Amino acid sequence: MGMSVTISVAAEQDAEQIFRLQYLCFQGEAALYGNYRIEPLVQSLESVRQEVASDCVFVARLGDEVVGSVRGKVSEDGAAAIGRLCVHPRLQGHGIGARLLRAAEAALAEERGATRFRLFTGHRSESNLRLYRRSGYETVGRSKGADGVEMIILEKPAGAFVATA
């Protein structure tokens, strides 16, 4: 590749690149479900800016380009909701998503006191489910998203770090 991908905390000036990347990356999910009104595709830039300012947001960079992102925040019950994990389509399959997930988990546990991690993905999203299961997540339930997509809810306790080789 020539350059290595680095993982770092997102800065305010990353919001627009995160917004564009999210829109690009979630096109495949939308096609999988025949639903282009899924939340990542209708979220506003201002909302992304607010999340970068308040939540635990990490980016993967290749040079100056944001090529991956993930967000998380801890709720009152100590569970950290992790979401919007995405990696540029040209770089998928190289472990960047797993690195972003581990960075978010570590920061959410160490800096924000998370006792467990929770995330969700669509029931047809096999590559996402594989990544999450390899990362130690287990299915704890199902729900229907506001957009009508059936979601699988996965959790794992904080500290349950699993090799994702």
XYZ file of C-alpha atoms in Angstrom:
165
model
C 0.000 0.000 0.000
C 2.919 2.327 0.569
C 1.476 4.075 3.634
C 0.215 2.533 6.806
C -3.240 3.114 8.215
C -3.233 4.809 11.614
C -6.027 4.826 14.197
C -6.622 7.985 16.233
C -9.288 9.953 18.072
C -11.397 11.943 15.626
C -10.990 15.707 15.606
C -13.661 18.301 14.892
C -12.281 18.855 11.384
C -12.802 15.127 10.579
C -16.616 15.353 10.774
C -17.182 16.083 7.098
C -14.900 13.252 5.936
C -16.615 10.882 8.406
C -20.014 11.997 7.080
C -19.022 11.339 3.446
C -17.323 8.034 4.269
C -20.375 6.832 6.213
C -22.628 7.660 3.258
C -20.360 5.734 0.882
C -19.874 2.719 3.147
C -23.503 2.163 4.071
C -24.670 2.029 0.433
C -23.943 -1.713 0.441
C -26.029 -2.236 3.566
C -28.870 -0.231 2.024
C -28.729 -2.356 -1.141
C -28.692 -5.562 0.925
C -31.990 -4.564 2.533
C -33.476 -2.634 -0.402
C -33.831 0.327 1.959
C -31.994 3.580 1.296
C -33.542 5.295 4.326
C -31.384 3.479 6.882
C -30.163 5.762 9.655
C -26.497 6.081 8.520
C -27.691 7.370 5.131
C -30.121 9.964 6.468
C -28.025 11.285 9.347
C -27.171 14.979 8.967
C -23.671 16.452 8.894
C -24.578 18.551 11.933
C -25.513 15.394 13.845
C -22.159 13.806 12.926
C -20.408 16.982 14.138
C -22.248 16.743 17.465
C -21.225 13.086 17.878
C -17.574 13.881 17.136
C -17.719 16.599 19.804
C -19.425 14.531 22.518
C -18.961 10.802 21.871
C -15.954 8.528 21.677
C -15.109 8.654 17.956
C -12.109 7.078 16.263
C -10.917 7.309 12.685
C -8.577 5.295 10.529
C -6.350 7.455 8.350
C -4.351 6.723 5.258
C -2.240 9.846 5.011
C -4.709 12.733 5.390
C -7.716 10.704 4.208
C -10.212 9.293 6.719
C -10.762 5.704 5.512
C -12.598 4.288 8.529
C -14.607 5.376 11.532
C -16.434 4.118 14.617
C -18.418 5.779 17.420
C -19.411 4.851 20.918
C -20.975 6.283 24.025
C -21.708 4.923 27.479
C -25.266 4.855 28.801
C -26.311 5.175 32.445
C -26.352 1.389 32.899
C -22.639 1.173 32.005
C -23.192 -0.381 28.578
C -21.294 1.244 25.742
C -23.227 1.468 22.496
C -20.806 1.095 19.583
C -21.986 1.984 16.112
C -21.409 3.318 12.644
C -18.300 1.155 12.185
C -17.278 1.618 8.573
C -14.204 1.169 6.401
C -13.770 2.476 2.858
C -14.755 -0.301 0.425
C -11.300 -0.361 -1.216
C -9.675 -1.124 2.150
C -12.117 -3.653 3.614
C -10.770 -7.055 4.569
C -7.437 -5.771 5.931
C -8.289 -5.697 9.647
C -8.997 -1.963 9.858
C -12.530 -2.521 11.181
C -11.223 -4.822 13.928
C -8.571 -2.231 14.882
C -11.177 0.527 15.065
C -13.454 -1.676 17.179
C -10.622 -2.489 19.621
C -9.667 1.201 19.911
C -13.258 2.177 20.712
C -13.633 -0.645 23.240
C -10.407 0.266 25.025
C -11.266 3.975 25.258
C -14.859 3.340 26.314
C -13.737 0.985 29.104
C -10.651 2.879 30.295
C -11.776 6.495 29.893
C -15.554 6.307 30.195
C -16.074 3.351 32.535
C -17.978 0.988 30.232
C -18.697 -2.393 31.828
C -19.940 -4.026 28.646
C -20.214 -3.306 24.941
C -23.356 -3.484 22.817
C -23.744 -3.146 19.088
C -26.187 -4.181 16.410
C -26.239 -4.994 12.745
C -28.777 -6.072 10.181
C -29.692 -9.750 10.164
C -28.357 -10.245 6.610
C -25.017 -8.508 7.226
C -22.868 -11.643 7.347
C -19.455 -9.941 7.132
C -20.367 -7.649 10.045
C -21.636 -10.588 12.098
C -18.394 -12.512 11.393
C -16.259 -9.580 12.570
C -18.295 -9.065 15.736
C -18.321 -12.764 16.636
C -14.559 -13.040 16.014
C -14.213 -10.049 18.345
C -16.023 -11.884 21.162
C -19.566 -10.578 20.754
C -22.559 -12.862 21.295
C -26.136 -12.431 20.106
C -28.387 -11.280 22.939
C -31.512 -10.342 21.031
C -33.225 -8.952 17.971
C -35.156 -5.791 17.298
C -36.703 -3.988 14.375
C -35.024 -0.696 13.533
C -37.031 2.489 12.983
C -36.326 1.918 9.272
C -37.956 -1.554 9.401
C -34.718 -3.561 9.134
C -34.456 -6.553 11.473
C -31.405 -6.017 13.681
C -29.312 -8.501 15.633
C -28.120 -7.141 18.998
C -24.721 -8.351 20.198
C -22.876 -7.799 23.483
C -19.714 -8.675 25.322
C -18.347 -7.731 28.736
C -15.634 -5.067 28.927
C -12.258 -6.734 29.258
C -13.252 -9.647 27.017
C -10.701 -8.815 24.350
C -10.374 -11.529 21.749
C -7.722 -11.978 19.078
C -9.141 -11.276 15.630
C -6.482 -12.987 13.534
